[in-house]
mmCIF file of C-alpha atoms in Angstrom:
data_model
loop_
_atom_site.group_PDB
_atom_site.id
_atom_site.type_symbol
_atom_site.label_atom_id
_atom_site.label_comp_id
_atom_site.label_asym_id
_atom_site.label_seq_id
_atom_site.Cartn_x
_atom_site.Cartn_y
_atom_site.Cartn_z
ATOM 1 C CA MET T 1 0.000 0.000 0.000
ATOM 2 C CA TYR T 2 2.668 2.519 1.048
ATOM 3 C CA LYS T 3 4.923 1.497 -1.849
ATOM 4 C CA TYR T 4 2.031 2.090 -4.255
ATOM 5 C CA LEU T 5 1.448 5.584 -2.846
ATOM 6 C CA ASP T 6 5.170 6.317 -2.942
ATOM 7 C CA ASN T 7 5.321 5.359 -6.634
ATOM 8 C CA LYS T 8 2.319 7.572 -7.397
ATOM 9 C CA MET T 9 4.001 10.517 -5.697
ATOM 10 C CA LYS T 10 7.226 9.931 -7.617
ATOM 11 C CA LEU T 11 5.295 10.012 -10.889
ATOM 12 C CA LEU T 12 3.735 13.320 -9.917
ATOM 13 C CA GLN T 13 7.032 14.786 -8.731
ATOM 14 C CA ASN T 14 8.799 13.733 -11.932
ATOM 15 C CA ARG T 15 6.146 15.342 -14.078
ATOM 16 C CA LEU T 16 6.200 18.592 -12.088
ATOM 17 C CA ALA T 17 9.996 18.728 -12.076
ATOM 18 C CA LYS T 18 9.967 18.694 -15.884
ATOM 19 C CA SER T 19 7.592 21.653 -16.138
ATOM 20 C CA ASP T 20 8.988 24.590 -18.066
ATOM 21 C CA LEU T 21 8.133 27.068 -15.314
ATOM 22 C CA LEU T 22 9.916 25.120 -12.594
ATOM 23 C CA GLN T 23 12.966 24.522 -14.756
ATOM 24 C CA ARG T 24 13.254 28.241 -15.498
ATOM 25 C CA ALA T 25 12.849 29.046 -11.802
ATOM 26 C CA ASN T 26 15.603 26.597 -10.925
ATOM 27 C CA HIS T 27 17.831 28.087 -13.631
ATOM 28 C CA ALA T 28 17.306 31.581 -12.197
ATOM 29 C CA LYS T 29 18.138 30.323 -8.704
ATOM 30 C CA ALA T 30 21.291 28.618 -9.952
ATOM 31 C CA THR T 31 22.500 31.789 -11.667
ATOM 32 C CA GLY T 32 21.677 34.015 -8.686
ATOM 33 C CA ILE T 33 18.993 36.110 -10.391
ATOM 34 C CA TYR T 34 15.828 34.555 -8.920
ATOM 35 C CA PRO T 35 13.705 37.575 -7.869
ATOM 36 C CA TYR T 36 10.695 36.110 -6.055
ATOM 37 C CA PHE T 37 9.664 35.585 -2.420
ATOM 38 C CA ARG T 38 12.118 38.137 -1.061
ATOM 39 C CA GLU T 39 11.402 38.303 2.666
ATOM 40 C CA ILE T 40 10.539 41.771 3.947
ATOM 41 C CA GLU T 41 11.462 42.273 7.598
ATOM 42 C CA SER T 42 9.708 45.587 8.195
ATOM 43 C CA GLU T 43 6.419 47.339 7.607
ATOM 44 C CA GLN T 44 5.526 48.118 4.001
ATOM 45 C CA ASP T 45 6.668 51.666 3.353
ATOM 46 C CA THR T 46 8.718 53.611 0.821
ATOM 47 C CA GLU T 47 11.731 51.941 2.459
ATOM 48 C CA VAL T 48 11.746 48.315 3.578
ATOM 49 C CA MET T 49 14.257 45.973 5.194
ATOM 50 C CA ILE T 50 15.246 42.816 3.311
ATOM 51 C CA SER T 51 18.008 40.556 4.677
ATOM 52 C CA GLY T 52 19.067 43.365 6.970
ATOM 53 C CA LYS T 53 19.394 45.788 4.054
ATOM 54 C CA LYS T 54 17.343 48.951 3.596
ATOM 55 C CA VAL T 55 15.948 49.322 0.062
ATOM 56 C CA LEU T 56 13.574 51.747 -1.638
ATOM 57 C CA MET T 57 10.234 50.123 -2.415
ATOM 58 C CA PHE T 58 9.048 50.737 -5.979
ATOM 59 C CA GLY T 59 7.135 47.483 -6.264
ATOM 60 C CA SER T 60 4.104 48.119 -4.050
ATOM 61 C CA ASN T 61 0.431 48.524 -4.975
ATOM 62 C CA ALA T 62 -0.218 50.776 -1.954
ATOM 63 C CA TYR T 63 -0.701 53.798 -4.192
ATOM 64 C CA LEU T 64 -1.814 56.170 -1.434
ATOM 65 C CA GLY T 65 0.746 54.901 1.077
ATOM 66 C CA LEU T 66 -1.839 54.131 3.769
ATOM 67 C CA LEU T 67 -0.540 50.796 5.064
ATOM 68 C CA ASN T 68 1.204 52.524 7.968
ATOM 69 C CA HIS T 69 -1.281 55.309 8.607
ATOM 70 C CA PRO T 70 -1.999 55.507 12.358
ATOM 71 C CA LYS T 71 -5.765 55.705 11.807
ATOM 72 C CA VAL T 72 -5.776 52.581 9.669
ATOM 73 C CA LYS T 73 -3.739 50.590 12.182
ATOM 74 C CA GLU T 74 -5.836 51.864 15.083
ATOM 75 C CA ALA T 75 -9.057 50.854 13.323
ATOM 76 C CA ALA T 76 -7.724 47.341 12.724
ATOM 77 C CA ILE T 77 -6.635 46.972 16.343
ATOM 78 C CA LYS T 78 -9.961 48.186 17.754
ATOM 79 C CA ALA T 79 -11.931 45.872 15.470
ATOM 80 C CA THR T 80 -9.831 42.916 16.585
ATOM 81 C CA GLN T 81 -10.348 43.825 20.228
ATOM 82 C CA LYS T 82 -14.124 43.996 19.755
ATOM 83 C CA TYR T 83 -14.811 41.165 17.282
ATOM 84 C CA GLY T 84 -11.769 38.880 17.531
ATOM 85 C CA THR T 85 -9.423 37.795 14.784
ATOM 86 C CA GLY T 86 -11.930 36.167 12.424
ATOM 87 C CA CYS T 87 -15.522 35.187 11.797
ATOM 88 C CA ALA T 88 -15.166 31.368 11.561
ATOM 89 C CA GLY T 89 -17.681 31.100 8.756
ATOM 90 C CA SER T 90 -18.934 32.453 5.483
ATOM 91 C CA ARG T 91 -20.954 35.602 5.043
ATOM 92 C CA TYR T 92 -23.828 33.381 3.924
ATOM 93 C CA LEU T 93 -24.105 31.758 7.346
ATOM 94 C CA ASN T 94 -22.509 32.989 10.584
ATOM 95 C CA GLY T 95 -19.835 35.299 9.167
ATOM 96 C CA THR T 96 -21.658 38.604 8.559
ATOM 97 C CA LEU T 97 -20.766 41.475 10.903
ATOM 98 C CA ASP T 98 -22.297 44.914 11.099
ATOM 99 C CA LEU T 99 -18.843 46.115 9.979
ATOM 100 C CA HIS T 100 -19.326 44.294 6.676
ATOM 101 C CA THR T 101 -22.733 45.715 5.864
ATOM 102 C CA LYS T 102 -21.697 49.235 6.872
ATOM 103 C CA LEU T 103 -18.683 49.149 4.551
ATOM 104 C CA GLU T 104 -20.722 47.670 1.703
ATOM 105 C CA LYS T 105 -23.135 50.594 1.880
ATOM 106 C CA ARG T 106 -20.261 53.092 1.954
ATOM 107 C CA LEU T 107 -18.523 51.491 -1.027
ATOM 108 C CA ALA T 108 -21.703 51.388 -3.085
ATOM 109 C CA GLY T 109 -22.240 55.085 -2.503
ATOM 110 C CA PHE T 110 -18.582 55.885 -3.132
ATOM 111 C CA VAL T 111 -18.552 54.326 -6.614
ATOM 112 C CA GLY T 112 -22.083 55.453 -7.448
ATOM 113 C CA LYS T 113 -24.069 52.204 -7.327
ATOM 114 C CA ASP T 114 -27.104 50.925 -5.429
ATOM 115 C CA ASP T 115 -25.452 48.126 -3.489
ATOM 116 C CA ALA T 116 -22.176 46.273 -3.011
ATOM 117 C CA ILE T 117 -20.924 42.903 -1.821
ATOM 118 C CA ILE T 118 -17.589 42.264 -0.062
ATOM 119 C CA TYR T 119 -15.476 39.170 -0.774
ATOM 120 C CA SER T 120 -12.425 37.932 1.126
ATOM 121 C CA THR T 121 -10.032 38.833 -1.718
ATOM 122 C CA GLY T 122 -10.167 40.753 -4.953
ATOM 123 C CA PHE T 123 -9.338 37.568 -6.875
ATOM 124 C CA GLN T 124 -12.431 35.913 -5.421
ATOM 125 C CA VAL T 125 -14.597 38.816 -6.596
ATOM 126 C CA ASN T 126 -13.763 38.280 -10.243
ATOM 127 C CA LEU T 127 -13.662 34.511 -9.901
ATOM 128 C CA GLY T 128 -17.089 34.407 -8.279
ATOM 129 C CA ALA T 129 -18.864 37.152 -10.207
ATOM 130 C CA VAL T 130 -17.631 36.543 -13.751
ATOM 131 C CA SER T 131 -18.226 32.813 -13.471
ATOM 132 C CA CYS T 132 -21.907 33.038 -12.528
ATOM 133 C CA LEU T 133 -23.408 36.176 -14.065
ATOM 134 C CA THR T 134 -24.003 34.727 -17.532
ATOM 135 C CA GLY T 135 -25.546 31.474 -18.745
ATOM 136 C CA ARG T 136 -24.799 28.788 -21.323
ATOM 137 C CA GLU T 137 -26.261 30.727 -24.239
ATOM 138 C CA ASP T 138 -24.663 34.027 -23.241
ATOM 139 C CA TYR T 139 -21.309 35.684 -23.989
ATOM 140 C CA ILE T 140 -18.332 37.037 -22.063
ATOM 141 C CA LEU T 141 -16.106 39.432 -23.994
ATOM 142 C CA TRP T 142 -12.695 40.141 -22.506
ATOM 143 C CA ASP T 143 -9.514 42.088 -23.193
ATOM 144 C CA GLU T 144 -6.500 39.844 -23.762
ATOM 145 C CA LEU T 145 -4.599 41.679 -20.993
ATOM 146 C CA ASP T 146 -7.331 41.343 -18.372
ATOM 147 C CA HIS T 147 -6.198 40.286 -14.908
ATOM 148 C CA ALA T 148 -5.750 36.568 -14.229
ATOM 149 C CA SER T 149 -8.728 36.580 -11.852
ATOM 150 C CA ILE T 150 -11.033 37.636 -14.694
ATOM 151 C CA ILE T 151 -9.592 34.916 -16.905
ATOM 152 C CA GLU T 152 -10.098 32.276 -14.223
ATOM 153 C CA GLY T 153 -13.629 33.546 -13.681
ATOM 154 C CA HIS T 154 -14.675 33.189 -17.299
ATOM 155 C CA ARG T 155 -12.982 29.784 -17.521
ATOM 156 C CA LEU T 156 -15.488 28.553 -14.941
ATOM 157 C CA SER T 157 -18.428 30.002 -16.860
ATOM 158 C CA PHE T 158 -20.450 27.938 -19.324
ATOM 159 C CA SER T 159 -20.879 30.981 -21.558
ATOM 160 C CA THR T 160 -19.115 31.549 -24.874
ATOM 161 C CA LYS T 161 -15.872 33.482 -24.322
ATOM 162 C CA LEU T 162 -14.748 35.983 -26.941
ATOM 163 C CA LYS T 163 -11.323 37.609 -26.588
ATOM 164 C CA PHE T 164 -10.321 40.883 -28.248
ATOM 165 C CA LYS T 165 -6.888 42.434 -28.639
ATOM 166 C CA HIS T 166 -5.793 44.832 -25.959
ATOM 167 C CA ASN T 167 -7.781 48.077 -26.077
ATOM 168 C CA ASP T 168 -8.730 47.278 -29.696
ATOM 169 C CA MET T 169 -12.204 48.729 -30.015
ATOM 170 C CA ALA T 170 -12.602 47.601 -33.628
ATOM 171 C CA GLY T 171 -11.781 44.100 -32.435
ATOM 172 C CA LEU T 172 -14.329 44.359 -29.645
ATOM 173 C CA GLU T 173 -17.004 45.436 -32.097
ATOM 174 C CA LYS T 174 -16.257 42.493 -34.378
ATOM 175 C CA GLN T 175 -16.717 40.138 -31.450
ATOM 176 C CA LEU T 176 -19.965 41.834 -30.436
ATOM 177 C CA GLN T 177 -21.228 41.330 -33.982
ATOM 178 C CA ARG T 178 -20.716 37.581 -33.567
ATOM 179 C CA CYS T 179 -23.100 37.471 -30.600
ATOM 180 C CA ASN T 180 -26.772 36.538 -30.716
ATOM 181 C CA ALA T 181 -28.598 39.832 -30.249
ATOM 182 C CA ASP T 182 -31.140 38.270 -27.866
ATOM 183 C CA LYS T 183 -28.577 36.870 -25.402
ATOM 184 C CA VAL T 184 -26.677 38.475 -22.538
ATOM 185 C CA LYS T 185 -23.321 39.956 -23.532
ATOM 186 C CA LEU T 186 -20.946 40.899 -20.699
ATOM 187 C CA ILE T 187 -17.829 42.950 -21.495
ATOM 188 C CA VAL T 188 -15.226 42.625 -18.718
ATOM 189 C CA VAL T 189 -12.125 44.848 -18.652
ATOM 190 C CA ASP T 190 -9.564 46.268 -16.267
ATOM 191 C CA GLY T 191 -9.913 50.006 -15.715
ATOM 192 C CA VAL T 192 -6.146 50.284 -15.262
ATOM 193 C CA PHE T 193 -4.163 47.331 -16.604
ATOM 194 C CA SER T 194 -2.000 46.049 -13.798
ATOM 195 C CA MET T 195 1.234 45.333 -15.678
ATOM 196 C CA GLU T 196 1.245 47.890 -18.498
ATOM 197 C CA GLY T 197 -0.209 50.806 -16.514
ATOM 198 C CA ASP T 198 -2.443 51.934 -19.371
ATOM 199 C CA VAL T 199 -6.167 52.643 -19.169
ATOM 200 C CA ALA T 200 -9.194 51.021 -20.816
ATOM 201 C CA ASP T 201 -11.028 53.066 -23.445
ATOM 202 C CA LEU T 202 -14.179 53.150 -21.339
ATOM 203 C CA PRO T 203 -16.019 55.848 -23.338
ATOM 204 C CA GLU T 204 -15.792 53.749 -26.512
ATOM 205 C CA ILE T 205 -16.593 50.526 -24.648
ATOM 206 C CA VAL T 206 -19.716 52.191 -23.272
ATOM 207 C CA ARG T 207 -20.688 53.381 -26.747
ATOM 208 C CA LEU T 208 -20.312 49.895 -28.208
ATOM 209 C CA ALA T 209 -22.147 48.349 -25.265
ATOM 210 C CA GLY T 210 -25.083 50.650 -25.957
ATOM 211 C CA LYS T 211 -25.029 49.872 -29.658
ATOM 212 C CA TYR T 212 -25.094 46.097 -29.105
ATOM 213 C CA ASP T 213 -27.109 45.927 -25.856
ATOM 214 C CA ALA T 214 -24.167 44.616 -23.850
ATOM 215 C CA SER T 215 -23.423 44.959 -20.139
ATOM 216 C CA VAL T 216 -20.054 46.171 -18.842
ATOM 217 C CA MET T 217 -18.027 45.167 -15.792
ATOM 218 C CA VAL T 218 -14.896 47.166 -14.894
ATOM 219 C CA ASP T 219 -12.148 45.916 -12.582
ATOM 220 C CA GLU T 220 -11.048 49.040 -10.669
ATOM 221 C CA ALA T 221 -8.393 47.287 -8.568
ATOM 222 C CA HIS T 222 -5.725 49.727 -9.752
ATOM 223 C CA GLY T 223 -8.083 52.604 -10.509
ATOM 224 C CA ILE T 224 -9.633 53.259 -7.107
ATOM 225 C CA GLY T 225 -7.431 55.602 -5.100
ATOM 226 C CA VAL T 226 -5.703 56.773 -8.275
ATOM 227 C CA PHE T 227 -8.203 58.052 -10.858
ATOM 228 C CA GLY T 228 -11.366 60.088 -10.543
ATOM 229 C CA LYS T 229 -12.705 62.488 -7.940
ATOM 230 C CA GLN T 230 -11.402 61.489 -4.493
ATOM 231 C CA GLY T 231 -9.989 58.337 -6.105
ATOM 232 C CA ARG T 232 -13.323 56.895 -7.270
ATOM 233 C CA GLY T 233 -11.698 55.176 -10.234
ATOM 234 C CA THR T 234 -11.563 55.245 -14.018
ATOM 235 C CA CYS T 235 -15.351 55.051 -14.414
ATOM 236 C CA ASP T 236 -15.641 58.330 -12.535
ATOM 237 C CA HIS T 237 -12.604 59.745 -14.376
ATOM 238 C CA PHE T 238 -14.319 59.237 -17.739
ATOM 239 C CA GLY T 239 -17.772 60.208 -16.442
ATOM 240 C CA VAL T 240 -19.324 56.855 -17.393
ATOM 241 C CA THR T 241 -20.269 55.480 -13.978
ATOM 242 C CA ASP T 242 -23.991 55.386 -14.782
ATOM 243 C CA ASP T 243 -23.262 53.400 -17.951
ATOM 244 C CA ILE T 244 -21.148 50.727 -16.231
ATOM 245 C CA ASP T 245 -23.177 47.839 -14.829
ATOM 246 C CA LEU T 246 -20.663 46.399 -12.361
ATOM 247 C CA ILE T 247 -17.710 48.130 -10.692
ATOM 248 C CA MET T 248 -15.209 45.900 -8.930
ATOM 249 C CA GLY T 249 -12.452 46.980 -6.552
ATOM 250 C CA THR T 250 -9.918 45.600 -4.107
ATOM 251 C CA PHE T 251 -8.779 46.573 -0.626
ATOM 252 C CA SER T 252 -5.184 45.398 -1.152
ATOM 253 C CA LYS T 253 -4.039 48.451 -3.101
ATOM 254 C CA SER T 254 -5.108 51.958 -2.123
ATOM 255 C CA LEU T 255 -7.395 50.768 0.676
ATOM 256 C CA ALA T 256 -4.490 49.322 2.681
ATOM 257 C CA SER T 257 -6.046 46.002 3.602
ATOM 258 C CA ILE T 258 -7.075 42.675 2.051
ATOM 259 C CA GLY T 259 -10.406 41.891 0.420
ATOM 260 C CA GLY T 260 -12.501 43.071 -2.478
ATOM 261 C CA PHE T 261 -15.957 44.168 -3.554
ATOM 262 C CA VAL T 262 -18.242 44.573 -6.509
ATOM 263 C CA ALA T 263 -20.982 47.210 -6.741
ATOM 264 C CA ALA T 264 -24.029 47.203 -9.003
ATOM 265 C CA ASP T 265 -27.824 47.411 -9.013
ATOM 266 C CA LYS T 266 -29.503 45.725 -6.049
ATOM 267 C CA VAL T 267 -30.866 42.809 -8.073
ATOM 268 C CA VAL T 268 -27.382 41.991 -9.399
ATOM 269 C CA ILE T 269 -25.807 42.103 -5.942
ATOM 270 C CA ASP T 270 -28.623 40.061 -4.428
ATOM 271 C CA TYR T 271 -28.119 37.454 -7.152
ATOM 272 C CA LEU T 272 -24.393 37.264 -6.365
ATOM 273 C CA ARG T 273 -25.115 36.870 -2.650
ATOM 274 C CA HIS T 274 -27.083 33.719 -3.427
ATOM 275 C CA HIS T 275 -25.159 32.284 -6.394
ATOM 276 C CA SER T 276 -21.475 33.309 -6.237
ATOM 277 C CA ARG T 277 -19.613 30.241 -5.001
ATOM 278 C CA SER T 278 -16.358 32.006 -4.046
ATOM 279 C CA TYR T 279 -18.485 34.214 -1.773
ATOM 280 C CA ILE T 280 -20.808 31.591 -0.314
ATOM 281 C CA PHE T 281 -18.118 28.985 0.339
ATOM 282 C CA SER T 282 -15.313 31.199 1.660
ATOM 283 C CA ALA T 283 -14.785 32.489 5.181
ATOM 284 C CA SER T 284 -15.690 36.148 5.445
ATOM 285 C CA ILE T 285 -13.146 38.956 5.516
ATOM 286 C CA THR T 286 -11.668 39.534 8.994
ATOM 287 C CA PRO T 287 -12.849 42.330 11.294
ATOM 288 C CA ALA T 288 -9.395 43.953 11.190
ATOM 289 C CA ALA T 289 -9.246 43.952 7.377
ATOM 290 C CA THR T 290 -12.767 45.373 7.130
ATOM 291 C CA ALA T 291 -12.126 48.181 9.604
ATOM 292 C CA ALA T 292 -8.775 49.009 8.010
ATOM 293 C CA ALA T 293 -10.371 49.384 4.575
ATOM 294 C CA ASP T 294 -13.122 51.550 6.047
ATOM 295 C CA ALA T 295 -10.568 53.833 7.724
ATOM 296 C CA ALA T 296 -8.502 54.027 4.536
ATOM 297 C CA LEU T 297 -11.619 55.087 2.633
ATOM 298 C CA ASP T 298 -12.066 57.953 5.111
ATOM 299 C CA ILE T 299 -8.498 59.106 4.546
ATOM 300 C CA MET T 300 -8.809 58.804 0.781
ATOM 301 C CA ILE T 301 -11.816 61.113 0.846
ATOM 302 C CA ASN T 302 -10.512 63.601 3.413
ATOM 303 C CA GLU T 303 -6.856 63.921 2.396
ATOM 304 C CA PRO T 304 -6.903 64.864 -1.304
ATOM 305 C CA GLU T 305 -3.321 66.078 -1.093
ATOM 306 C CA ARG T 306 -2.193 62.439 -1.178
ATOM 307 C CA LEU T 307 -3.733 61.884 -4.590
ATOM 308 C CA GLU T 308 -2.393 65.223 -5.830
ATOM 309 C CA HIS T 309 1.160 64.311 -4.791
ATOM 310 C CA LEU T 310 0.835 60.856 -6.354
ATOM 311 C CA TRP T 311 -0.014 62.446 -9.692
ATOM 312 C CA GLU T 312 2.803 64.985 -9.408
ATOM 313 C CA LEU T 313 5.230 62.104 -8.972
ATOM 314 C CA THR T 314 3.571 60.120 -11.764
ATOM 315 C CA HIS T 315 3.817 62.905 -14.355
ATOM 316 C CA TYR T 316 7.408 63.591 -13.303
ATOM 317 C CA ALA T 317 8.392 59.913 -13.600
ATOM 318 C CA LEU T 318 6.617 59.334 -16.913
ATOM 319 C CA GLU T 319 8.316 62.351 -18.460
ATOM 320 C CA GLY T 320 11.688 61.406 -16.969
ATOM 321 C CA PHE T 321 11.618 57.843 -18.268
ATOM 322 C CA ARG T 322 10.544 59.031 -21.722
ATOM 323 C CA GLN T 323 13.365 61.561 -21.859
ATOM 324 C CA MET T 324 15.758 58.848 -20.702
ATOM 325 C CA GLY T 325 14.757 56.793 -23.725
ATOM 326 C CA CYS T 326 13.059 53.998 -21.806
ATOM 327 C CA GLU T 327 10.314 52.096 -23.554
ATOM 328 C CA ILE T 328 7.215 52.526 -21.376
ATOM 329 C CA GLY T 329 4.392 51.754 -23.805
ATOM 330 C CA GLN T 330 1.127 53.622 -23.276
ATOM 331 C CA ALA T 331 1.525 54.025 -19.503
ATOM 332 C CA LEU T 332 -0.781 56.676 -18.034
ATOM 333 C CA SER T 333 -0.748 55.766 -14.349
ATOM 334 C CA PRO T 334 1.551 55.269 -11.336
ATOM 335 C CA ILE T 335 2.245 51.806 -12.799
ATOM 336 C CA ILE T 336 5.134 52.329 -15.218
ATOM 337 C CA PRO T 337 6.360 49.395 -17.334
ATOM 338 C CA LEU T 338 10.037 49.492 -18.280
ATOM 339 C CA PHE T 339 10.278 47.041 -21.160
ATOM 340 C CA ILE T 340 13.362 44.797 -21.246
ATOM 341 C CA ARG T 341 12.120 42.143 -23.719
ATOM 342 C CA ASP T 342 14.324 39.350 -22.401
ATOM 343 C CA ASN T 343 13.546 37.030 -19.481
ATOM 344 C CA ASP T 344 17.036 36.548 -18.070
ATOM 345 C CA LEU T 345 18.053 40.168 -18.584
ATOM 346 C CA THR T 346 14.895 41.285 -16.764
ATOM 347 C CA PHE T 347 15.832 39.083 -13.794
ATOM 348 C CA LEU T 348 19.423 40.323 -13.889
ATOM 349 C CA ILE T 349 18.474 44.004 -13.877
ATOM 350 C CA VAL T 350 16.031 43.424 -11.007
ATOM 351 C CA ARG T 351 18.889 41.901 -9.002
ATOM 352 C CA GLU T 352 21.277 44.701 -9.919
ATOM 353 C CA LEU T 353 18.714 47.307 -8.912
ATOM 354 C CA PHE T 354 18.267 45.502 -5.611
ATOM 355 C CA ASP T 355 22.021 45.626 -5.119
ATOM 356 C CA ALA T 356 21.721 49.396 -5.698
ATOM 357 C CA GLY T 357 19.036 49.612 -3.010
ATOM 358 C CA ILE T 358 15.877 49.550 -5.161
ATOM 359 C CA PHE T 359 13.069 46.995 -5.081
ATOM 360 C CA VAL T 360 11.114 46.559 -8.330
ATOM 361 C CA ASN T 361 9.054 43.686 -9.722
ATOM 362 C CA PRO T 362 9.877 41.612 -12.819
ATOM 363 C CA VAL T 363 7.134 40.613 -15.251
ATOM 364 C CA VAL T 364 8.251 37.733 -17.441
ATOM 365 C CA SER T 365 6.726 34.896 -19.457
ATOM 366 C CA PRO T 366 4.254 33.270 -19.152
ATOM 367 C CA ALA T 367 2.661 36.339 -17.535
ATOM 368 C CA VAL T 368 3.626 38.149 -20.748
ATOM 369 C CA ALA T 369 5.094 36.976 -24.035
ATOM 370 C CA PRO T 370 8.904 36.458 -23.844
ATOM 371 C CA GLN T 371 9.420 39.459 -26.108
ATOM 372 C CA ASP T 372 7.318 41.658 -23.804
ATOM 373 C CA THR T 373 9.096 41.164 -20.480
ATOM 374 C CA LEU T 374 9.359 44.253 -18.316
ATOM 375 C CA ILE T 375 10.121 45.768 -14.957
ATOM 376 C CA ARG T 376 7.039 47.048 -13.170
ATOM 377 C CA PHE T 377 7.931 50.329 -11.475
ATOM 378 C CA SER T 378 5.129 51.627 -9.255
ATOM 379 C CA LEU T 379 4.709 54.787 -7.208
ATOM 380 C CA MET T 380 3.150 55.647 -3.869
ATOM 381 C CA ALA T 381 1.915 59.005 -2.626
ATOM 382 C CA THR T 382 4.406 58.738 0.235
ATOM 383 C CA HIS T 383 7.456 58.609 -2.040
ATOM 384 C CA THR T 384 9.590 61.736 -2.067
ATOM 385 C CA ARG T 385 11.024 63.411 -5.152
ATOM 386 C CA GLU T 386 14.502 62.609 -3.821
ATOM 387 C CA GLN T 387 13.692 58.888 -3.596
ATOM 388 C CA LEU T 388 12.309 58.918 -7.119
ATOM 389 C CA ASP T 389 15.335 60.769 -8.484
ATOM 390 C CA TYR T 390 17.674 58.237 -6.890
ATOM 391 C CA ALA T 391 15.777 55.300 -8.393
ATOM 392 C CA MET T 392 15.561 56.847 -11.848
ATOM 393 C CA GLU T 393 19.280 57.621 -11.912
ATOM 394 C CA ALA T 394 20.119 54.043 -10.901
ATOM 395 C CA ILE T 395 17.833 52.744 -13.653
ATOM 396 C CA ARG T 396 19.430 55.080 -16.193
ATOM 397 C CA LYS T 397 22.922 53.788 -15.355
ATOM 398 C CA LEU T 398 21.906 50.134 -15.534
ATOM 399 C CA PHE T 399 19.860 50.541 -18.707
ATOM 400 C CA ARG T 400 22.808 52.286 -20.342
ATOM 401 C CA LYS T 401 25.125 49.507 -19.176
ATOM 402 C CA HIS T 402 22.858 46.929 -20.829
ATOM 403 C CA HIS T 403 22.361 49.046 -23.977
ATOM 404 C CA LEU T 404 18.653 49.595 -23.350
ATOM 405 C CA VAL T 405 19.069 53.367 -23.566
ATOM 406 C CA SER T 406 21.767 55.435 -25.198
#
């Protein structure tokens, strides 16, 4: 019996060991350029400690820099003292707190919708909503650079999936023309694309949705806290909130916590509460995470100078990288892609930047095509101009060394 199980495990291990991803990871480790799972020994801030070394953090999604805000930490501590560390059940059963319903109402009002539903993570929002909103005879239309959670969500759906090239509105229209006019058509896009830092053409998507009677869902994970009035997102930025059917967001970026939500008309949210499996069968978000997100929302609304400074840094960095000769695509946000277009060189430059005291994230295949690999350089409102200047100068020197800029 045990020998049989041992043989089965060896077969599995042998197959996994031969996987392309694992072999590339092992190659990167062997050559000293493996860039993942670096252990941070301090709080997440513009400077972090890794292996006893202080480095500048330009790899965080905390766009407003609220992870260390005293009011956010205090809210999390007080919620833990009152409610404990968890809810020991799903929202559907014993896991709903008054904290949850209060925040859902606030979020719905903030993004301009009737109601909202909170999930334990942003990934679970897209997984659970996209997978169950449409039926077998319906359609899901998605941008090829949509977040992985959207892709996993539509994989679980029985609907027909139609992909269009990134931000290609002519391509989207061609796919809409393939759809049965009498069936549900759901267009799902990121508001801000998480790797490339560019923005969805929401005005044109809304126009096409109206022309072909389609619904629209926008993932605002990287839009909330960055775009729009008081950080309400790209839908607000373009003035199309009323034309968007579902607005999704996360707590793990600007809202300094963990969790996610989707807001829509009451009937849509009520449907999700009773049909979305990643919501019904997951433990509810913790009291601390809920209270932290609520406090961060207060700060986002009441401290507009944070958003103003973030955009000052963003415009400065975008212009600086362009003048440097870096290839940054169509970036329009605090997420700035620095294209390297080579897997190993991307890993090497990430290590060399770390050696220079700068933390950035690599984006390599299969997350992107091998010829599209890049460094993801992201800004926070708490960065200083001096920190940004230091990082940009280090990047200029290394890019020149590797003949990426002249």
